[in-house]
PDB file of C-alpha atoms and ligand atoms in Angstrom:
ATOM      1  CA  MET Q   1     -82.929  59.637  39.420  1.00 94.00           C
ATOM      2  CA  LYS Q   2     -79.433  60.637  38.341  1.00 98.00           C
ATOM      3  CA  LEU Q   3     -76.788  57.952  37.925  1.00 98.00           C
ATOM      4  CA  VAL Q   4     -73.340  59.464  38.571  1.00 98.00           C
ATOM      5  CA  LEU Q   5     -70.464  57.161  37.595  1.00 99.00           C
ATOM      6  CA  VAL Q   6     -66.898  57.341  38.904  1.00 99.00           C
ATOM      7  CA  HIS Q   7     -63.965  55.662  37.148  1.00 98.00           C
ATOM      8  CA  GLY Q   8     -60.992  53.780  38.571  1.00 98.00           C
ATOM      9  CA  SER Q   9     -57.261  54.511  38.985  1.00 98.00           C
ATOM     10  CA  GLY Q  10     -55.768  56.449  36.081  1.00 98.00           C
ATOM     11  CA  GLY Q  11     -59.083  56.140  34.241  1.00 98.00           C
ATOM     12  CA  SER Q  12     -61.655  58.544  32.885  1.00 98.00           C
ATOM     13  CA  SER Q  13     -65.339  58.882  32.020  1.00 98.00           C
ATOM     14  CA  LEU Q  14     -64.614  56.673  28.979  1.00 98.00           C
ATOM     15  CA  SER Q  15     -64.694  53.678  31.343  1.00 98.00           C
ATOM     16  CA  TYR Q  16     -68.482  54.071  31.186  1.00 98.00           C
ATOM     17  CA  HIS Q  17     -68.665  54.509  27.419  1.00 98.00           C
ATOM     18  CA  TYR Q  18     -71.475  51.968  27.149  1.00 98.00           C
ATOM     19  CA  GLN Q  19     -73.383  52.980  30.276  1.00 98.00           C
ATOM     20  CA  THR Q  20     -73.651  56.690  29.417  1.00 98.00           C
ATOM     21  CA  ARG Q  21     -74.991  55.729  25.988  1.00 98.00           C
ATOM     22  CA  HIS Q  22     -77.552  53.335  27.412  1.00 98.00           C
ATOM     23  CA  PHE Q  23     -78.912  55.295  30.393  1.00 98.00           C
ATOM     24  CA  PRO Q  24     -80.221  58.762  29.479  1.00 96.00           C
ATOM     25  CA  ASP Q  25     -79.923  59.952  33.107  1.00 95.00           C
ATOM     26  CA  ALA Q  26     -76.339  58.777  33.556  1.00 98.00           C
ATOM     27  CA  VAL Q  27     -73.293  61.013  33.726  1.00 98.00           C
ATOM     28  CA  ALA Q  28     -69.703  59.783  34.029  1.00 98.00           C
ATOM     29  CA  VAL Q  29     -67.229  62.136  35.688  1.00 98.00           C
ATOM     30  CA  ASP Q  30     -63.557  62.751  34.984  1.00 98.00           C
ATOM     31  CA  LEU Q  31     -62.000  62.996  38.428  1.00 98.00           C
ATOM     32  CA  PRO Q  32     -59.567  65.916  38.848  1.00 98.00           C
ATOM     33  CA  GLY Q  33     -56.227  65.177  37.182  1.00 98.00           C
ATOM     34  CA  HIS Q  34     -57.852  62.803  34.633  1.00 98.00           C
ATOM     35  CA  PRO Q  35     -56.451  64.603  32.780  1.00 97.00           C
ATOM     36  CA  HIS Q  36     -57.480  68.174  33.718  1.00 97.00           C
ATOM     37  CA  GLY Q  37     -56.545  69.753  37.040  1.00 97.00           C
ATOM     38  CA  ALA Q  38     -54.634  68.234  39.918  1.00 98.00           C
ATOM     39  CA  PRO Q  39     -55.469  64.757  41.217  1.00 98.00           C
ATOM     40  CA  CYS Q  40     -56.586  64.333  44.839  1.00 98.00           C
ATOM     41  CA  ALA Q  41     -54.335  62.672  47.394  1.00 98.00           C
ATOM     42  CA  SER Q  42     -56.916  60.424  49.063  1.00 98.00           C
ATOM     43  CA  VAL Q  43     -60.184  58.606  48.528  1.00 98.00           C
ATOM     44  CA  GLU Q  44     -61.802  60.984  51.049  1.00 98.00           C
ATOM     45  CA  LEU Q  45     -60.714  64.047  49.035  1.00 98.00           C
ATOM     46  CA  TYR Q  46     -62.035  62.503  45.811  1.00 99.00           C
ATOM     47  CA  ALA Q  47     -65.357  61.896  47.622  1.00 98.00           C
ATOM     48  CA  GLU Q  48     -65.489  65.566  48.682  1.00 98.00           C
ATOM     49  CA  TRP Q  49     -64.704  66.652  45.119  1.00 98.00           C
ATOM     50  CA  LEU Q  50     -67.534  64.418  43.883  1.00 98.00           C
ATOM     51  CA  ARG Q  51     -69.942  65.954  46.375  1.00 98.00           C
ATOM     52  CA  GLY Q  52     -69.001  69.420  45.104  1.00 98.00           C
ATOM     53  CA  TYR Q  53     -69.532  68.250  41.508  1.00 98.00           C
ATOM     54  CA  ILE Q  54     -72.989  66.858  42.311  1.00 98.00           C
ATOM     55  CA  GLY Q  55     -74.002  69.854  44.417  1.00 98.00           C
ATOM     56  CA  GLY Q  56     -72.727  72.284  41.782  1.00 98.00           C
ATOM     57  CA  ARG Q  57     -74.942  70.710  39.143  1.00 98.00           C
ATOM     58  CA  GLY Q  58     -77.929  70.476  41.456  1.00 97.00           C
ATOM     59  CA  TYR Q  59     -78.346  66.734  40.945  1.00 97.00           C
ATOM     60  CA  ARG Q  60     -80.923  65.216  43.274  1.00 94.00           C
ATOM     61  CA  ASP Q  61     -82.024  61.656  43.893  1.00 94.00           C
ATOM     62  CA  VAL Q  62     -78.549  60.419  43.100  1.00 98.00           C
ATOM     63  CA  VAL Q  63     -77.435  56.843  42.514  1.00 98.00           C
ATOM     64  CA  LEU Q  64     -73.646  56.641  42.686  1.00 98.00           C
ATOM     65  CA  GLY Q  65     -71.687  54.160  40.621  1.00 98.00           C
ATOM     66  CA  GLY Q  66     -68.013  53.403  41.061  1.00 99.00           C
ATOM     67  CA  HIS Q  67     -65.424  51.149  39.482  1.00 98.00           C
ATOM     68  CA  SER Q  68     -62.375  50.071  41.532  1.00 98.00           C
ATOM     69  CA  LEU Q  69     -61.013  53.345  43.047  1.00 98.00           C
ATOM     70  CA  GLY Q  70     -64.365  54.876  42.050  1.00 99.00           C
ATOM     71  CA  GLY Q  71     -66.100  52.247  44.183  1.00 99.00           C
ATOM     72  CA  ALA Q  72     -63.982  53.293  47.161  1.00 99.00           C
ATOM     73  CA  VAL Q  73     -64.939  56.915  46.482  1.00 99.00           C
ATOM     74  CA  VAL Q  74     -68.689  56.252  46.339  1.00 98.00           C
ATOM     75  CA  LEU Q  75     -68.633  53.922  49.378  1.00 98.00           C
ATOM     76  CA  THR Q  76     -66.852  56.667  51.318  1.00 98.00           C
ATOM     77  CA  TYR Q  77     -69.403  59.221  50.094  1.00 98.00           C
ATOM     78  CA  ALA Q  78     -72.319  56.960  51.086  1.00 98.00           C
ATOM     79  CA  MET Q  79     -70.824  56.392  54.523  1.00 98.00           C
ATOM     80  CA  LYS Q  80     -70.317  60.103  55.166  1.00 97.00           C
ATOM     81  CA  TYR Q  81     -73.487  61.444  53.541  1.00 97.00           C
ATOM     82  CA  PRO Q  82     -76.047  58.623  53.797  1.00 97.00           C
ATOM     83  CA  ASP Q  83     -79.038  60.875  53.162  1.00 96.00           C
ATOM     84  CA  GLU Q  84     -77.642  62.020  49.812  1.00 97.00           C
ATOM     85  CA  VAL Q  85     -77.280  58.602  48.191  1.00 98.00           C
ATOM     86  CA  ARG Q  86     -80.271  56.685  46.842  1.00 97.00           C
ATOM     87  CA  GLY Q  87     -78.287  53.637  45.792  1.00 98.00           C
ATOM     88  CA  LEU Q  88     -74.847  52.318  44.871  1.00 98.00           C
ATOM     89  CA  VAL Q  89     -73.587  50.477  41.801  1.00 99.00           C
ATOM     90  CA  LEU Q  90     -70.245  48.909  42.728  1.00 99.00           C
ATOM     91  CA  VAL Q  91     -68.201  47.423  39.876  1.00 99.00           C
ATOM     92  CA  GLY Q  92     -64.918  45.577  40.415  1.00 98.00           C
ATOM     93  CA  THR Q  93     -64.225  47.081  43.801  1.00 98.00           C
ATOM     94  CA  GLY Q  94     -64.052  46.267  47.502  1.00 98.00           C
ATOM     95  CA  ALA Q  95     -63.990  47.505  51.068  1.00 98.00           C
ATOM     96  CA  ARG Q  96     -60.214  47.230  51.050  1.00 98.00           C
ATOM     97  CA  LEU Q  97     -58.055  47.719  47.968  1.00 98.00           C
ATOM     98  CA  ARG Q  98     -54.466  46.775  48.732  1.00 98.00           C
ATOM     99  CA  VAL Q  99     -52.274  47.146  45.659  1.00 98.00           C
ATOM    100  CA  HIS Q 100     -49.464  44.766  44.800  1.00 97.00           C
ATOM    101  CA  PRO Q 101     -46.066  46.519  45.249  1.00 97.00           C
ATOM    102  CA  ASP Q 102     -45.069  45.435  41.707  1.00 96.00           C
ATOM    103  CA  VAL Q 103     -48.041  47.337  40.260  1.00 96.00           C
ATOM    104  CA  LEU Q 104     -47.052  50.467  42.197  1.00 97.00           C
ATOM    105  CA  ALA Q 105     -43.415  50.108  41.141  1.00 97.00           C
ATOM    106  CA  GLU Q 106     -44.378  49.628  37.479  1.00 96.00           C
ATOM    107  CA  CYS Q 107     -46.328  52.912  37.502  1.00 97.00           C
ATOM    108  CA  GLN Q 108     -43.649  54.812  39.361  1.00 96.00           C
ATOM    109  CA  ALA Q 109     -40.943  53.679  36.929  1.00 97.00           C
ATOM    110  CA  ALA Q 110     -43.140  54.550  33.945  1.00 98.00           C
ATOM    111  CA  ALA Q 111     -43.481  58.111  35.213  1.00 95.00           C
ATOM    112  CA  THR Q 112     -39.760  58.780  34.705  1.00 94.00           C
ATOM    113  CA  ASP Q 113     -38.407  56.207  32.239  1.00 96.00           C
ATOM    114  CA  LYS Q 114     -39.346  56.033  28.547  1.00 96.00           C
ATOM    115  CA  ALA Q 115     -38.935  52.255  28.106  1.00 97.00           C
ATOM    116  CA  ALA Q 116     -40.816  51.597  31.352  1.00 97.00           C
ATOM    117  CA  ARG Q 117     -43.604  53.861  30.113  1.00 97.00           C
ATOM    118  CA  GLN Q 118     -43.887  51.787  26.932  1.00 97.00           C
ATOM    119  CA  ARG Q 119     -44.128  48.594  28.990  1.00 97.00           C
ATOM    120  CA  TRP Q 120     -46.719  50.242  31.242  1.00 97.00           C
ATOM    121  CA  LEU Q 121     -48.838  51.177  28.218  1.00 97.00           C
ATOM    122  CA  GLN Q 122     -48.560  47.647  26.816  1.00 96.00           C
ATOM    123  CA  ALA Q 123     -49.759  46.295  30.165  1.00 96.00           C
ATOM    124  CA  ARG Q 124     -52.760  48.663  30.006  1.00 96.00           C
ATOM    125  CA  ALA Q 125     -53.523  47.378  26.497  1.00 96.00           C
ATOM    126  CA  ALA Q 126     -53.442  43.815  27.847  1.00 97.00           C
ATOM    127  CA  ASN Q 127     -55.945  44.848  30.553  1.00 96.00           C
ATOM    128  CA  TYR Q 128     -58.321  45.985  27.818  1.00 98.00           C
ATOM    129  CA  ALA Q 129     -57.834  42.835  25.695  1.00 97.00           C
ATOM    130  CA  LYS Q 130     -61.510  41.858  25.921  1.00 98.00           C
ATOM    131  CA  VAL Q 131     -62.806  45.342  25.043  1.00 98.00           C
ATOM    132  CA  ALA Q 132     -63.989  46.052  21.471  1.00 98.00           C
ATOM    133  CA  PRO Q 133     -60.995  47.363  19.444  1.00 97.00           C
ATOM    134  CA  ASP Q 134     -62.454  50.815  18.639  1.00 96.00           C
ATOM    135  CA  VAL Q 135     -63.221  51.550  22.302  1.00 98.00           C
ATOM    136  CA  ARG Q 136     -59.915  49.973  23.375  1.00 97.00           C
ATOM    137  CA  GLY Q 137     -58.081  52.436  21.124  1.00 97.00           C
ATOM    138  CA  MET Q 138     -59.849  55.415  22.714  1.00 98.00           C
ATOM    139  CA  LEU Q 139     -59.200  54.074  26.209  1.00 98.00           C
ATOM    140  CA  LEU Q 140     -55.489  53.641  25.548  1.00 97.00           C
ATOM    141  CA  GLN Q 141     -55.133  57.129  24.101  1.00 97.00           C
ATOM    142  CA  LYS Q 142     -56.823  58.595  27.182  1.00 98.00           C
ATOM    143  CA  THR Q 143     -54.766  56.397  29.538  1.00 97.00           C
ATOM    144  CA  ASP Q 144     -51.574  57.671  27.896  1.00 97.00           C
ATOM    145  CA  GLU Q 145     -52.785  61.279  28.186  1.00 98.00           C
ATOM    146  CA  ILE Q 146     -53.554  60.884  31.914  1.00 98.00           C
ATOM    147  CA  GLY Q 147     -50.271  59.059  32.438  1.00 98.00           C
ATOM    148  CA  PRO Q 148     -48.606  56.757  34.945  1.00 98.00           C
ATOM    149  CA  ALA Q 149     -47.881  59.394  37.631  1.00 98.00           C
ATOM    150  CA  VAL Q 150     -51.609  60.069  38.110  1.00 98.00           C
ATOM    151  CA  MET Q 151     -52.334  56.346  38.064  1.00 98.00           C
ATOM    152  CA  HIS Q 152     -49.638  55.785  40.676  1.00 98.00           C
ATOM    153  CA  GLY Q 153     -51.151  58.446  42.941  1.00 98.00           C
ATOM    154  CA  ASP Q 154     -54.589  56.852  42.553  1.00 98.00           C
ATOM    155  CA  LEU Q 155     -53.226  53.402  43.375  1.00 98.00           C
ATOM    156  CA  VAL Q 156     -51.616  54.780  46.529  1.00 98.00           C
ATOM    157  CA  CYS Q 157     -55.069  56.116  47.464  1.00 98.00           C
ATOM    158  CA  CYS Q 158     -56.478  52.605  46.881  1.00 98.00           C
ATOM    159  CA  ASP Q 159     -53.694  50.972  48.886  1.00 98.00           C
ATOM    160  CA  ARG Q 160     -54.572  53.166  51.898  1.00 98.00           C
ATOM    161  CA  PHE Q 161     -58.303  52.543  51.570  1.00 98.00           C
ATOM    162  CA  ASP Q 162     -59.687  50.130  54.137  1.00 98.00           C
ATOM    163  CA  ILE Q 163     -63.253  50.188  55.438  1.00 98.00           C
ATOM    164  CA  LEU Q 164     -63.503  46.437  56.077  1.00 98.00           C
ATOM    165  CA  GLU Q 165     -64.426  47.137  59.707  1.00 97.00           C
ATOM    166  CA  ARG Q 166     -66.796  50.024  58.916  1.00 96.00           C
ATOM    167  CA  ILE Q 167     -68.663  48.718  55.874  1.00 97.00           C
ATOM    168  CA  GLY Q 168     -71.785  48.152  58.014  1.00 93.00           C
ATOM    169  CA  GLN Q 169     -72.136  51.940  58.260  1.00 94.00           C
ATOM    170  CA  VAL Q 170     -73.115  52.105  54.571  1.00 97.00           C
ATOM    171  CA  ARG Q 171     -76.905  52.096  54.457  1.00 96.00           C
ATOM    172  CA  ALA Q 172     -77.606  52.547  50.738  1.00 97.00           C
ATOM    173  CA  ARG Q 173     -78.996  49.688  48.683  1.00 98.00           C
ATOM    174  CA  ALA Q 174     -76.344  48.320  46.368  1.00 98.00           C
ATOM    175  CA  LEU Q 175     -75.759  46.406  43.173  1.00 98.00           C
ATOM    176  CA  ILE Q 176     -72.378  44.703  43.043  1.00 98.00           C
ATOM    177  CA  CYS Q 177     -70.987  43.666  39.649  1.00 98.00           C
ATOM    178  CA  GLN Q 178     -67.949  41.400  39.481  1.00 98.00           C
ATOM    179  CA  GLY Q 179     -66.237  39.607  36.639  1.00 98.00           C
ATOM    180  CA  ASP Q 180     -65.273  36.105  37.694  1.00 98.00           C
ATOM    181  CA  GLU Q 181     -61.848  36.529  36.020  1.00 98.00           C
ATOM    182  CA  ASP Q 182     -61.065  39.777  37.849  1.00 98.00           C
ATOM    183  CA  VAL Q 183     -57.606  39.384  39.417  1.00 97.00           C
ATOM    184  CA  MET Q 184     -57.329  42.993  40.652  1.00 97.00           C
ATOM    185  CA  THR Q 185     -60.488  42.877  42.747  1.00 98.00           C
ATOM    186  CA  PRO Q 186     -61.473  39.200  43.019  1.00 98.00           C
ATOM    187  CA  VAL Q 187     -65.074  38.021  43.379  1.00 98.00           C
ATOM    188  CA  LYS Q 188     -64.301  37.431  47.053  1.00 98.00           C
ATOM    189  CA  TYR Q 189     -64.274  41.234  47.523  1.00 98.00           C
ATOM    190  CA  GLY Q 190     -67.744  41.497  45.981  1.00 98.00           C
ATOM    191  CA  ARG Q 191     -69.054  38.658  48.127  1.00 98.00           C
ATOM    192  CA  PHE Q 192     -67.776  40.419  51.236  1.00 98.00           C
ATOM    193  CA  LEU Q 193     -69.650  43.585  50.228  1.00 98.00           C
ATOM    194  CA  ALA Q 194     -72.805  41.600  49.480  1.00 98.00           C
ATOM    195  CA  GLU Q 195     -72.672  39.954  52.908  1.00 97.00           C
ATOM    196  CA  LYS Q 196     -71.959  43.100  54.910  1.00 97.00           C
ATOM    197  CA  LEU Q 197     -74.135  45.687  53.206  1.00 97.00           C
ATOM    198  CA  PRO Q 198     -77.717  45.808  54.524  1.00 94.00           C
ATOM    199  CA  SER Q 199     -79.317  45.389  51.108  1.00 95.00           C
ATOM    200  CA  ALA Q 200     -77.149  44.229  48.235  1.00 98.00           C
ATOM    201  CA  THR Q 201     -77.391  42.110  45.112  1.00 97.00           C
ATOM    202  CA  LEU Q 202     -74.254  40.486  43.732  1.00 98.00           C
ATOM    203  CA  GLU Q 203     -74.080  39.823  40.002  1.00 98.00           C
ATOM    204  CA  VAL Q 204     -71.123  37.742  38.827  1.00 98.00           C
ATOM    205  CA  PHE Q 205     -70.313  37.890  35.111  1.00 98.00           C
ATOM    206  CA  PRO Q 206     -68.624  34.743  33.754  1.00 98.00           C
ATOM    207  CA  GLY Q 207     -65.517  35.591  31.726  1.00 98.00           C
ATOM    208  CA  GLY Q 208     -65.511  39.193  32.944  1.00 98.00           C
ATOM    209  CA  THR Q 209     -62.281  40.805  34.146  1.00 98.00           C
ATOM    210  CA  HIS Q 210     -61.640  44.036  36.045  1.00 98.00           C
ATOM    211  CA  GLN Q 211     -63.083  45.918  33.025  1.00 98.00           C
ATOM    212  CA  VAL Q 212     -66.382  44.012  32.940  1.00 98.00           C
ATOM    213  CA  MET Q 213     -68.581  47.082  32.250  1.00 98.00           C
ATOM    214  CA  LEU Q 214     -66.591  47.637  29.028  1.00 98.00           C
ATOM    215  CA  GLU Q 215     -66.411  43.948  28.108  1.00 98.00           C
ATOM    216  CA  GLN Q 216     -70.003  42.873  28.676  1.00 98.00           C
ATOM    217  CA  PRO Q 217     -71.966  46.115  28.342  1.00 98.00           C
ATOM    218  CA  ASP Q 218     -75.330  44.504  27.556  1.00 98.00           C
ATOM    219  CA  ALA Q 219     -75.283  42.158  30.547  1.00 98.00           C
ATOM    220  CA  VAL Q 220     -73.962  44.851  32.909  1.00 98.00           C
ATOM    221  CA  ASN Q 221     -76.474  47.429  31.647  1.00 98.00           C
ATOM    222  CA  GLN Q 222     -79.307  44.957  32.123  1.00 98.00           C
ATOM    223  CA  ALA Q 223     -78.230  44.372  35.728  1.00 98.00           C
ATOM    224  CA  ILE Q 224     -78.011  48.129  36.352  1.00 98.00           C
ATOM    225  CA  GLY Q 225     -81.399  48.630  34.669  1.00 98.00           C
ATOM    226  CA  ARG Q 226     -83.005  46.035  36.955  1.00 98.00           C
ATOM    227  CA  PHE Q 227     -81.430  47.665  39.992  1.00 98.00           C
ATOM    228  CA  LEU Q 228     -82.598  51.174  39.030  1.00 98.00           C
ATOM    229  CA  GLY Q 229     -86.061  49.781  38.306  1.00 97.00           C
ATOM    230  CA  ALA Q 230     -86.227  48.226  41.791  1.00 97.00           C
ATOM    231  CA  LEU Q 231     -85.070  51.521  43.369  1.00 96.00           C
ATOM    232  CA  ARG Q 232     -87.891  53.391  41.606  1.00 91.00           C
TER     233      ARG Q 232
HETATM  234  N1  COA Y   1     -62.804  42.222  50.709  1.00 95.59           N
HETATM  235  C1  COA Y   1     -62.769  41.053  51.353  1.00 95.59           C
HETATM  236  N2  COA Y   1     -61.621  40.485  51.789  1.00 95.59           N
HETATM  237  C2  COA Y   1     -60.484  41.154  51.555  1.00 95.59           C
HETATM  238  C3  COA Y   1     -60.451  42.386  50.878  1.00 95.59           C
HETATM  239  C4  COA Y   1     -61.685  42.909  50.448  1.00 95.59           C
HETATM  240  N3  COA Y   1     -61.748  44.077  49.809  1.00 95.59           N
HETATM  241  N4  COA Y   1     -59.176  42.794  50.786  1.00 95.59           N
HETATM  242  C5  COA Y   1     -58.420  41.866  51.380  1.00 95.59           C
HETATM  243  N5  COA Y   1     -59.213  40.872  51.826  1.00 95.59           N
HETATM  244  C6  COA Y   1     -58.783  39.665  52.510  1.00 95.59           C
HETATM  245  C7  COA Y   1     -57.875  38.831  51.622  1.00 95.59           C
HETATM  246  O1  COA Y   1     -58.626  38.006  50.762  1.00 95.59           O
HETATM  247  C8  COA Y   1     -57.078  38.090  52.631  1.00 95.59           C
HETATM  248  O2  COA Y   1     -57.864  37.030  53.138  1.00 95.59           O
HETATM  249  P1  COA Y   1     -57.222  35.599  53.478  1.00 95.59           P
HETATM  250  O3  COA Y   1     -56.235  35.870  54.562  1.00 95.59           O
HETATM  251  O4  COA Y   1     -58.388  34.755  53.894  1.00 95.59           O
HETATM  252  O5  COA Y   1     -56.591  35.124  52.204  1.00 95.59           O
HETATM  253  C9  COA Y   1     -56.871  39.119  53.730  1.00 95.59           C
HETATM  254  O6  COA Y   1     -57.960  40.017  53.607  1.00 95.59           O
HETATM  255  C10 COA Y   1     -55.584  39.925  53.607  1.00 95.59           C
HETATM  256  O7  COA Y   1     -55.383  40.251  52.240  1.00 95.59           O
HETATM  257  P2  COA Y   1     -54.696  41.577  51.619  1.00 95.59           P
HETATM  258  O8  COA Y   1     -55.246  42.769  52.247  1.00 95.59           O
HETATM  259  O9  COA Y   1     -54.838  41.493  50.161  1.00 95.59           O
HETATM  260  O10 COA Y   1     -53.222  41.576  52.108  1.00 95.59           O
HETATM  261  P3  COA Y   1     -52.031  40.668  51.635  1.00 95.59           P
HETATM  262  O11 COA Y   1     -50.882  41.218  52.378  1.00 95.59           O
HETATM  263  O12 COA Y   1     -52.376  39.236  51.765  1.00 95.59           O
HETATM  264  O13 COA Y   1     -51.844  40.964  50.044  1.00 95.59           O
HETATM  265  C11 COA Y   1     -51.600  42.185  47.972  1.00 95.59           C
HETATM  266  C12 COA Y   1     -51.612  42.244  49.513  1.00 95.59           C
HETATM  267  C13 COA Y   1     -51.404  43.573  47.433  1.00 95.59           C
HETATM  268  C14 COA Y   1     -50.451  41.269  47.506  1.00 95.59           C
HETATM  269  C15 COA Y   1     -52.929  41.590  47.475  1.00 95.59           C
HETATM  270  O14 COA Y   1     -53.974  42.399  47.988  1.00 95.59           O
HETATM  271  C16 COA Y   1     -53.115  41.525  45.972  1.00 95.59           C
HETATM  272  O15 COA Y   1     -52.518  40.691  45.302  1.00 95.59           O
HETATM  273  N6  COA Y   1     -53.999  42.376  45.441  1.00 95.59           N
HETATM  274  C17 COA Y   1     -54.535  42.286  44.094  1.00 95.59           C
HETATM  275  C18 COA Y   1     -53.769  43.006  43.041  1.00 95.59           C
HETATM  276  C19 COA Y   1     -53.881  44.502  43.070  1.00 95.59           C
HETATM  277  O16 COA Y   1     -52.877  45.169  43.086  1.00 95.59           O
HETATM  278  N7  COA Y   1     -55.092  45.075  43.036  1.00 95.59           N
HETATM  279  C20 COA Y   1     -55.312  46.510  42.955  1.00 95.59           C
HETATM  280  C21 COA Y   1     -56.688  46.880  43.383  1.00 95.59           C
HETATM  281  S1  COA Y   1     -57.018  48.576  43.022  1.00 95.59           S
END
């Protein structure tokens, strides 16, 4: 089994720093534009890119993992290509991902204004407050490299994503991981997925935020390990 992990808006493979070290068969992708190449303009296009990535490497027996935007990408993939997905690991995500206009405006301003960019970076640092300082430093450097314009484009993709009415079409078995302090994608979103998907387990991590896989790597890895074990 190959675990292929997809990061969230403006993120990178570093989001899965702890998972790629723990699971020998895991690979975390850098979506196009993060930072190399041009970003995609929709969740559907990211899903097609991911399919090309997987096909190009000849991965078979694939379990797809996604965080936030990445969750939207892998849900879309699983809906369109059900026979190609063995299972889903959904972290801090949902079937609809509306984005607060202030968050979009903050990113847009940061793309053109130096002071706004500084504030944007400080806000990113605050989002990683519960991540170990060495990893937080690497994440912030990468976030800065990828930049607010790419993040803004990704958030627009999220804002347009809505499969609330079609979630029943996803057949893959799923593990859903949610931090109970996640304000970007609240636990309610995970509960909705758990109720609507045909076979899903919801794991709620006390004290976890939107970055729970970076904050509580041991607990999250254990949950993923149990899920992969059950799939085998
Ligand atoms: N799963 C289950 N329920 C969902 C959902 C999901 N993925 N997305 C929305 N809903 C529910 C909401 O809980 C709400 O239910 P309620 O009426 O019982 O309270 C309803 O659908 C409508 O909510 P929403 O789509 O969020 O629209 P809104 O106009 O009320 O609010 C925002 C829009 C942007 C203000 C709000 O979504 C928000 O604050 N989002 C979180 C912050 C953010 O920017 N997140 C980024 C995620 S990438």
